[in-house]
Amino acid sequence: MNQSQVPLPLNNKDPFLFGDFIGNEEVVDALSRFEQLPQFTYLWGVEYSGKSHLMSALNGLLESAEVNFLILDANMIADEHLVNHLPAQIKFLLINDIDTVASDSVGEVALFNLYNYCLAHHCKLVVSSSISPRSDQWMLPDLQSRLNSGLVLSLEMLKGDQALKCIEHQFAMNGIPLESAVVKYLKTTQNTSYSYLYQLFMRLSAETLKLKKKLTVPLVKKALQDYQDSM
């Protein structure tokens, strides 16, 4: 790490909870009632839409309910014989970021096999993805058919007041109180889509840590100007 790099004060200790999730209420409600989920659920949304938060919250809920489950990242399923090594009697299988195997013949076959395994063993399968189940990036017709066969939950990107509220919560979680003047400044001068605000949060968190100063409107203006000057 060079001297200009500063580790971000990101708090990874607090568990992700459904109650902390802002927006997309119908999606949150469906996942939080996990007992009523169908055999297959496809959760998708663009980057920064909250997929990881919701999958982690579902993980925690299943754990607290003492449900036998397994969670995998898609890069772990490239082995088409993985189904032969799954624990017996699991009730839920959660797979993050399945879009990473889209257009990969081996990965798609492995995912197809996992779907069929879960169906045959009465195990509910919940996956997350940054692409739609109808995307033409899915090359295997039989797999695409199965990806569209269950409950599809689509996440809408936050914007406006909801996005600002979410960012304010993230600053608070990382020990950086956000004054109302800063929130007002961001609301009236900046793009309030969540994807933009999240990147701004990363920059401002680093700046606050580096300077060891409270986050104020002048500091926000300086950080934005420095960023624009570096472009």
PDB file of C-alpha atoms in Angstrom:
ATOM      1  CA  MET A   1       0.000   0.000   0.000  1.00  0.00           C
ATOM      2  CA  ASN A   2       1.487   3.367  -0.957  1.00  0.00           C
ATOM      3  CA  GLN A   3       1.228   6.403   1.286  1.00  0.00           C
ATOM      4  CA  SER A   4      -1.663   7.921  -0.641  1.00  0.00           C
ATOM      5  CA  GLN A   5      -3.841   4.867  -0.096  1.00  0.00           C
ATOM      6  CA  VAL A   6      -6.068   4.782   2.957  1.00  0.00           C
ATOM      7  CA  PRO A   7      -7.987   1.704   4.118  1.00  0.00           C
ATOM      8  CA  LEU A   8     -11.695   2.393   4.152  1.00  0.00           C
ATOM      9  CA  PRO A   9     -13.462   2.283   7.524  1.00  0.00           C
ATOM     10  CA  LEU A  10     -16.000  -0.229   6.285  1.00  0.00           C
ATOM     11  CA  ASN A  11     -17.791  -2.056   9.059  1.00  0.00           C
ATOM     12  CA  ASN A  12     -18.134  -5.739   8.209  1.00  0.00           C
ATOM     13  CA  LYS A  13     -18.896  -6.921  11.739  1.00  0.00           C
ATOM     14  CA  ASP A  14     -22.556  -5.987  11.966  1.00  0.00           C
ATOM     15  CA  PRO A  15     -24.835  -8.607  10.395  1.00  0.00           C
ATOM     16  CA  PHE A  16     -26.983  -7.689   7.429  1.00  0.00           C
ATOM     17  CA  LEU A  17     -30.654  -7.712   8.393  1.00  0.00           C
ATOM     18  CA  PHE A  18     -33.852  -7.469   6.388  1.00  0.00           C
ATOM     19  CA  GLY A  19     -34.990  -4.711   8.749  1.00  0.00           C
ATOM     20  CA  ASP A  20     -32.038  -2.532   7.715  1.00  0.00           C
ATOM     21  CA  PHE A  21     -32.802  -2.794   4.012  1.00  0.00           C
ATOM     22  CA  ILE A  22     -34.296   0.335   2.458  1.00  0.00           C
ATOM     23  CA  GLY A  23     -36.725   0.124  -0.456  1.00  0.00           C
ATOM     24  CA  ASN A  24     -37.915  -2.848  -2.538  1.00  0.00           C
ATOM     25  CA  GLU A  25     -40.357  -3.794   0.216  1.00  0.00           C
ATOM     26  CA  GLU A  26     -42.056  -6.584  -1.747  1.00  0.00           C
ATOM     27  CA  VAL A  27     -38.736  -8.323  -2.402  1.00  0.00           C
ATOM     28  CA  VAL A  28     -37.726  -8.042   1.255  1.00  0.00           C
ATOM     29  CA  ASP A  29     -41.105  -9.395   2.359  1.00  0.00           C
ATOM     30  CA  ALA A  30     -40.885 -12.392   0.027  1.00  0.00           C
ATOM     31  CA  LEU A  31     -37.386 -13.382   1.158  1.00  0.00           C
ATOM     32  CA  SER A  32     -38.041 -12.822   4.858  1.00  0.00           C
ATOM     33  CA  ARG A  33     -40.922 -15.326   4.687  1.00  0.00           C
ATOM     34  CA  PHE A  34     -38.490 -18.031   3.591  1.00  0.00           C
ATOM     35  CA  GLU A  35     -40.833 -20.877   4.555  1.00  0.00           C
ATOM     36  CA  GLN A  36     -43.185 -19.774   1.771  1.00  0.00           C
ATOM     37  CA  LEU A  37     -40.562 -19.483  -0.957  1.00  0.00           C
ATOM     38  CA  PRO A  38     -41.086 -21.818  -3.922  1.00  0.00           C
ATOM     39  CA  GLN A  39     -38.573 -24.453  -4.934  1.00  0.00           C
ATOM     40  CA  PHE A  40     -36.590 -21.897  -6.968  1.00  0.00           C
ATOM     41  CA  THR A  41     -36.058 -18.156  -6.459  1.00  0.00           C
ATOM     42  CA  TYR A  42     -34.050 -15.882  -8.770  1.00  0.00           C
ATOM     43  CA  LEU A  43     -33.009 -12.557  -7.185  1.00  0.00           C
ATOM     44  CA  TRP A  44     -31.480 -10.083  -9.600  1.00  0.00           C
ATOM     45  CA  GLY A  45     -30.486  -6.450  -9.896  1.00  0.00           C
ATOM     46  CA  VAL A  46     -27.674  -4.274 -11.161  1.00  0.00           C
ATOM     47  CA  GLU A  47     -24.516  -3.501  -9.181  1.00  0.00           C
ATOM     48  CA  TYR A  48     -25.179  -1.747  -5.838  1.00  0.00           C
ATOM     49  CA  SER A  49     -28.856  -2.753  -5.859  1.00  0.00           C
ATOM     50  CA  GLY A  50     -28.524  -4.732  -2.612  1.00  0.00           C
ATOM     51  CA  LYS A  51     -28.302  -8.381  -3.662  1.00  0.00           C
ATOM     52  CA  SER A  52     -25.436  -9.202  -1.292  1.00  0.00           C
ATOM     53  CA  HIS A  53     -27.247  -7.559   1.632  1.00  0.00           C
ATOM     54  CA  LEU A  54     -30.401  -9.599   1.028  1.00  0.00           C
ATOM     55  CA  MET A  55     -28.592 -12.897   0.494  1.00  0.00           C
ATOM     56  CA  SER A  56     -26.615 -12.315   3.700  1.00  0.00           C
ATOM     57  CA  ALA A  57     -29.818 -11.443   5.559  1.00  0.00           C
ATOM     58  CA  LEU A  58     -31.436 -14.660   4.316  1.00  0.00           C
ATOM     59  CA  ASN A  59     -28.332 -16.560   5.398  1.00  0.00           C
ATOM     60  CA  GLY A  60     -28.642 -15.105   8.901  1.00  0.00           C
ATOM     61  CA  LEU A  61     -32.366 -15.800   9.099  1.00  0.00           C
ATOM     62  CA  LEU A  62     -31.932 -19.448   8.102  1.00  0.00           C
ATOM     63  CA  GLU A  63     -29.112 -19.802  10.604  1.00  0.00           C
ATOM     64  CA  SER A  64     -31.153 -18.335  13.463  1.00  0.00           C
ATOM     65  CA  ALA A  65     -34.075 -20.607  12.537  1.00  0.00           C
ATOM     66  CA  GLU A  66     -31.686 -23.592  12.642  1.00  0.00           C
ATOM     67  CA  VAL A  67     -32.505 -24.572   9.072  1.00  0.00           C
ATOM     68  CA  ASN A  68     -30.012 -26.889   7.401  1.00  0.00           C
ATOM     69  CA  PHE A  69     -28.616 -24.884   4.470  1.00  0.00           C
ATOM     70  CA  LEU A  70     -25.517 -24.237   2.399  1.00  0.00           C
ATOM     71  CA  ILE A  71     -24.350 -20.994   0.773  1.00  0.00           C
ATOM     72  CA  LEU A  72     -21.940 -20.905  -2.171  1.00  0.00           C
ATOM     73  CA  ASP A  73     -20.396 -18.343  -4.484  1.00  0.00           C
ATOM     74  CA  ALA A  74     -20.852 -19.096  -8.165  1.00  0.00           C
ATOM     75  CA  ASN A  75     -17.101 -19.461  -8.671  1.00  0.00           C
ATOM     76  CA  MET A  76     -17.330 -22.559  -6.471  1.00  0.00           C
ATOM     77  CA  ILE A  77     -19.796 -24.390  -8.712  1.00  0.00           C
ATOM     78  CA  ALA A  78     -17.715 -24.722 -11.889  1.00  0.00           C
ATOM     79  CA  ASP A  79     -17.264 -28.424 -11.144  1.00  0.00           C
ATOM     80  CA  GLU A  80     -20.181 -30.201 -12.810  1.00  0.00           C
ATOM     81  CA  HIS A  81     -19.742 -33.050 -10.302  1.00  0.00           C
ATOM     82  CA  LEU A  82     -20.276 -30.798  -7.275  1.00  0.00           C
ATOM     83  CA  VAL A  83     -23.695 -32.364  -6.731  1.00  0.00           C
ATOM     84  CA  ASN A  84     -21.949 -35.564  -5.667  1.00  0.00           C
ATOM     85  CA  HIS A  85     -20.336 -33.762  -2.734  1.00  0.00           C
ATOM     86  CA  LEU A  86     -23.226 -31.745  -1.302  1.00  0.00           C
ATOM     87  CA  PRO A  87     -24.175 -32.373   2.342  1.00  0.00           C
ATOM     88  CA  ALA A  88     -27.166 -34.620   2.810  1.00  0.00           C
ATOM     89  CA  GLN A  89     -30.520 -33.272   3.967  1.00  0.00           C
ATOM     90  CA  ILE A  90     -29.938 -29.591   3.204  1.00  0.00           C
ATOM     91  CA  LYS A  91     -33.207 -27.665   2.969  1.00  0.00           C
ATOM     92  CA  PHE A  92     -31.853 -24.546   1.250  1.00  0.00           C
ATOM     93  CA  LEU A  93     -29.018 -23.933  -1.190  1.00  0.00           C
ATOM     94  CA  LEU A  94     -28.022 -20.275  -1.689  1.00  0.00           C
ATOM     95  CA  ILE A  95     -25.737 -19.316  -4.582  1.00  0.00           C
ATOM     96  CA  ASN A  96     -24.375 -15.787  -5.021  1.00  0.00           C
ATOM     97  CA  ASP A  97     -23.583 -14.102  -8.342  1.00  0.00           C
ATOM     98  CA  ILE A  98     -24.552 -16.845 -10.767  1.00  0.00           C
ATOM     99  CA  ASP A  99     -24.066 -14.384 -13.638  1.00  0.00           C
ATOM    100  CA  THR A 100     -20.349 -15.169 -13.347  1.00  0.00           C
ATOM    101  CA  VAL A 101     -21.003 -18.538 -15.021  1.00  0.00           C
ATOM    102  CA  ALA A 102     -23.245 -17.150 -17.782  1.00  0.00           C
ATOM    103  CA  SER A 103     -21.916 -17.979 -21.270  1.00  0.00           C
ATOM    104  CA  ASP A 104     -19.497 -20.486 -19.730  1.00  0.00           C
ATOM    105  CA  SER A 105     -20.518 -23.934 -20.926  1.00  0.00           C
ATOM    106  CA  VAL A 106     -19.015 -25.821 -17.975  1.00  0.00           C
ATOM    107  CA  GLY A 107     -20.420 -23.402 -15.413  1.00  0.00           C
ATOM    108  CA  GLU A 108     -23.886 -23.442 -16.956  1.00  0.00           C
ATOM    109  CA  VAL A 109     -23.970 -27.245 -16.975  1.00  0.00           C
ATOM    110  CA  ALA A 110     -22.891 -27.254 -13.320  1.00  0.00           C
ATOM    111  CA  LEU A 111     -25.680 -24.809 -12.430  1.00  0.00           C
ATOM    112  CA  PHE A 112     -28.163 -26.906 -14.413  1.00  0.00           C
ATOM    113  CA  ASN A 113     -27.100 -29.990 -12.447  1.00  0.00           C
ATOM    114  CA  LEU A 114     -27.477 -28.144  -9.144  1.00  0.00           C
ATOM    115  CA  TYR A 115     -30.978 -27.030 -10.081  1.00  0.00           C
ATOM    116  CA  ASN A 116     -31.995 -30.595 -10.894  1.00  0.00           C
ATOM    117  CA  TYR A 117     -30.351 -31.899  -7.717  1.00  0.00           C
ATOM    118  CA  CYS A 118     -32.322 -29.448  -5.583  1.00  0.00           C
ATOM    119  CA  LEU A 119     -35.545 -30.322  -7.373  1.00  0.00           C
ATOM    120  CA  ALA A 120     -35.007 -34.053  -6.855  1.00  0.00           C
ATOM    121  CA  HIS A 121     -34.005 -33.676  -3.191  1.00  0.00           C
ATOM    122  CA  HIS A 122     -36.725 -31.174  -2.189  1.00  0.00           C
ATOM    123  CA  CYS A 123     -34.124 -28.511  -1.472  1.00  0.00           C
ATOM    124  CA  LYS A 124     -35.100 -24.895  -2.107  1.00  0.00           C
ATOM    125  CA  LEU A 125     -32.643 -23.068  -4.357  1.00  0.00           C
ATOM    126  CA  VAL A 126     -32.144 -19.286  -4.070  1.00  0.00           C
ATOM    127  CA  VAL A 127     -29.715 -17.544  -6.425  1.00  0.00           C
ATOM    128  CA  SER A 128     -28.598 -13.957  -6.985  1.00  0.00           C
ATOM    129  CA  SER A 129     -27.501 -12.438 -10.274  1.00  0.00           C
ATOM    130  CA  SER A 130     -26.739  -9.104 -11.913  1.00  0.00           C
ATOM    131  CA  ILE A 131     -28.503 -10.185 -15.119  1.00  0.00           C
ATOM    132  CA  SER A 132     -32.088 -11.166 -15.823  1.00  0.00           C
ATOM    133  CA  PRO A 133     -33.029 -14.844 -16.160  1.00  0.00           C
ATOM    134  CA  ARG A 134     -34.171 -13.885 -19.671  1.00  0.00           C
ATOM    135  CA  SER A 135     -30.772 -12.465 -20.634  1.00  0.00           C
ATOM    136  CA  ASP A 136     -29.313 -13.809 -23.867  1.00  0.00           C
ATOM    137  CA  GLN A 137     -26.063 -14.318 -21.944  1.00  0.00           C
ATOM    138  CA  TRP A 138     -27.546 -17.612 -20.760  1.00  0.00           C
ATOM    139  CA  MET A 139     -26.551 -19.995 -23.538  1.00  0.00           C
ATOM    140  CA  LEU A 140     -27.916 -23.371 -22.406  1.00  0.00           C
ATOM    141  CA  PRO A 141     -31.616 -23.518 -23.399  1.00  0.00           C
ATOM    142  CA  ASP A 142     -32.570 -26.063 -20.731  1.00  0.00           C
ATOM    143  CA  LEU A 143     -30.905 -23.952 -18.050  1.00  0.00           C
ATOM    144  CA  GLN A 144     -32.585 -20.756 -19.228  1.00  0.00           C
ATOM    145  CA  SER A 145     -35.934 -22.529 -19.078  1.00  0.00           C
ATOM    146  CA  ARG A 146     -35.308 -23.519 -15.470  1.00  0.00           C
ATOM    147  CA  LEU A 147     -34.056 -20.071 -14.476  1.00  0.00           C
ATOM    148  CA  ASN A 148     -37.400 -18.642 -15.585  1.00  0.00           C
ATOM    149  CA  SER A 149     -39.478 -21.350 -13.922  1.00  0.00           C
ATOM    150  CA  GLY A 150     -39.634 -20.035 -10.370  1.00  0.00           C
ATOM    151  CA  LEU A 151     -40.094 -16.802  -8.452  1.00  0.00           C
ATOM    152  CA  VAL A 152     -38.200 -13.914 -10.065  1.00  0.00           C
ATOM    153  CA  LEU A 153     -37.454 -11.011  -7.716  1.00  0.00           C
ATOM    154  CA  SER A 154     -36.170  -7.864  -9.414  1.00  0.00           C
ATOM    155  CA  LEU A 155     -34.470  -5.123  -7.394  1.00  0.00           C
ATOM    156  CA  GLU A 156     -35.018  -1.505  -8.372  1.00  0.00           C
ATOM    157  CA  MET A 157     -32.073   0.854  -7.875  1.00  0.00           C
ATOM    158  CA  LEU A 158     -32.708   3.379  -5.118  1.00  0.00           C
ATOM    159  CA  LYS A 159     -32.736   7.080  -5.909  1.00  0.00           C
ATOM    160  CA  GLY A 160     -33.687  10.354  -4.280  1.00  0.00           C
ATOM    161  CA  ASP A 161     -34.627  10.372  -0.597  1.00  0.00           C
ATOM    162  CA  GLN A 162     -34.446   6.581  -0.244  1.00  0.00           C
ATOM    163  CA  ALA A 163     -30.913   6.492  -1.657  1.00  0.00           C
ATOM    164  CA  LEU A 164     -29.832   9.350   0.618  1.00  0.00           C
ATOM    165  CA  LYS A 165     -31.341   7.597   3.636  1.00  0.00           C
ATOM    166  CA  CYS A 166     -29.458   4.419   2.764  1.00  0.00           C
ATOM    167  CA  ILE A 167     -26.142   6.255   2.383  1.00  0.00           C
ATOM    168  CA  GLU A 168     -26.743   8.122   5.651  1.00  0.00           C
ATOM    169  CA  HIS A 169     -27.244   4.745   7.341  1.00  0.00           C
ATOM    170  CA  GLN A 170     -23.990   3.423   5.861  1.00  0.00           C
ATOM    171  CA  PHE A 171     -22.032   6.419   7.115  1.00  0.00           C
ATOM    172  CA  ALA A 172     -23.531   5.902  10.590  1.00  0.00           C
ATOM    173  CA  MET A 173     -22.647   2.186  10.559  1.00  0.00           C
ATOM    174  CA  ASN A 174     -19.044   3.161   9.917  1.00  0.00           C
ATOM    175  CA  GLY A 175     -18.889   5.705  12.716  1.00  0.00           C
ATOM    176  CA  ILE A 176     -19.236   8.785  10.506  1.00  0.00           C
ATOM    177  CA  PRO A 177     -22.278  10.848  11.551  1.00  0.00           C
ATOM    178  CA  LEU A 178     -23.790  12.749   8.636  1.00  0.00           C
ATOM    179  CA  GLU A 179     -25.025  16.236   9.492  1.00  0.00           C
ATOM    180  CA  SER A 180     -28.325  17.397   8.017  1.00  0.00           C
ATOM    181  CA  ALA A 181     -26.461  20.172   6.169  1.00  0.00           C
ATOM    182  CA  VAL A 182     -24.362  17.560   4.354  1.00  0.00           C
ATOM    183  CA  VAL A 183     -27.450  15.537   3.419  1.00  0.00           C
ATOM    184  CA  LYS A 184     -29.147  18.699   2.126  1.00  0.00           C
ATOM    185  CA  TYR A 185     -26.057  19.628   0.114  1.00  0.00           C
ATOM    186  CA  LEU A 186     -25.877  16.192  -1.499  1.00  0.00           C
ATOM    187  CA  LYS A 187     -29.605  16.242  -2.250  1.00  0.00           C
ATOM    188  CA  THR A 188     -29.512  19.639  -3.943  1.00  0.00           C
ATOM    189  CA  THR A 189     -26.200  19.442  -5.808  1.00  0.00           C
ATOM    190  CA  GLN A 190     -25.431  15.801  -6.585  1.00  0.00           C
ATOM    191  CA  ASN A 191     -26.833  12.913  -8.570  1.00  0.00           C
ATOM    192  CA  THR A 192     -28.959  11.000  -6.036  1.00  0.00           C
ATOM    193  CA  SER A 193     -28.923   7.595  -7.699  1.00  0.00           C
ATOM    194  CA  TYR A 194     -27.641   5.051  -5.201  1.00  0.00           C
ATOM    195  CA  SER A 195     -24.849   3.816  -7.480  1.00  0.00           C
ATOM    196  CA  TYR A 196     -23.377   7.331  -7.630  1.00  0.00           C
ATOM    197  CA  LEU A 197     -23.910   8.015  -3.921  1.00  0.00           C
ATOM    198  CA  TYR A 198     -22.244   4.746  -2.954  1.00  0.00           C
ATOM    199  CA  GLN A 199     -19.107   5.627  -4.900  1.00  0.00           C
ATOM    200  CA  LEU A 200     -19.216   9.062  -3.281  1.00  0.00           C
ATOM    201  CA  PHE A 201     -19.545   7.376   0.124  1.00  0.00           C
ATOM    202  CA  MET A 202     -16.378   5.378  -0.575  1.00  0.00           C
ATOM    203  CA  ARG A 203     -14.419   8.513  -1.484  1.00  0.00           C
ATOM    204  CA  LEU A 204     -15.708  10.577   1.441  1.00  0.00           C
ATOM    205  CA  SER A 205     -15.102   7.764   3.931  1.00  0.00           C
ATOM    206  CA  ALA A 206     -11.485   7.553   2.816  1.00  0.00           C
ATOM    207  CA  GLU A 207     -11.080  11.332   2.947  1.00  0.00           C
ATOM    208  CA  THR A 208     -12.562  11.560   6.448  1.00  0.00           C
ATOM    209  CA  LEU A 209     -10.279   8.815   7.722  1.00  0.00           C
ATOM    210  CA  LYS A 210      -7.190  10.295   6.080  1.00  0.00           C
ATOM    211  CA  LEU A 211      -7.758  13.806   7.429  1.00  0.00           C
ATOM    212  CA  LYS A 212      -9.258  12.642  10.734  1.00  0.00           C
ATOM    213  CA  LYS A 213     -11.903  15.320  10.399  1.00  0.00           C
ATOM    214  CA  LYS A 214     -15.645  15.467  10.816  1.00  0.00           C
ATOM    215  CA  LEU A 215     -17.581  15.236   7.560  1.00  0.00           C
ATOM    216  CA  THR A 216     -18.755  18.758   6.746  1.00  0.00           C
ATOM    217  CA  VAL A 217     -20.042  20.504   3.619  1.00  0.00           C
ATOM    218  CA  PRO A 218     -16.641  22.183   2.968  1.00  0.00           C
ATOM    219  CA  LEU A 219     -14.918  18.801   3.234  1.00  0.00           C
ATOM    220  CA  VAL A 220     -17.439  17.279   0.816  1.00  0.00           C
ATOM    221  CA  LYS A 221     -16.857  20.130  -1.640  1.00  0.00           C
ATOM    222  CA  LYS A 222     -13.080  19.717  -1.390  1.00  0.00           C
ATOM    223  CA  ALA A 223     -13.254  15.950  -1.902  1.00  0.00           C
ATOM    224  CA  LEU A 224     -15.466  16.399  -4.955  1.00  0.00           C
ATOM    225  CA  GLN A 225     -13.181  19.067  -6.401  1.00  0.00           C
ATOM    226  CA  ASP A 226     -10.086  16.918  -5.829  1.00  0.00           C
ATOM    227  CA  TYR A 227     -11.824  14.025  -7.553  1.00  0.00           C
ATOM    228  CA  GLN A 228     -12.812  16.172 -10.547  1.00  0.00           C
ATOM    229  CA  ASP A 229      -9.271  17.573 -10.799  1.00  0.00           C
ATOM    230  CA  SER A 230      -7.880  14.041 -10.923  1.00  0.00           C
ATOM    231  CA  MET A 231     -10.103  13.056 -13.848  1.00  0.00           C
TER     232      MET A 231
END
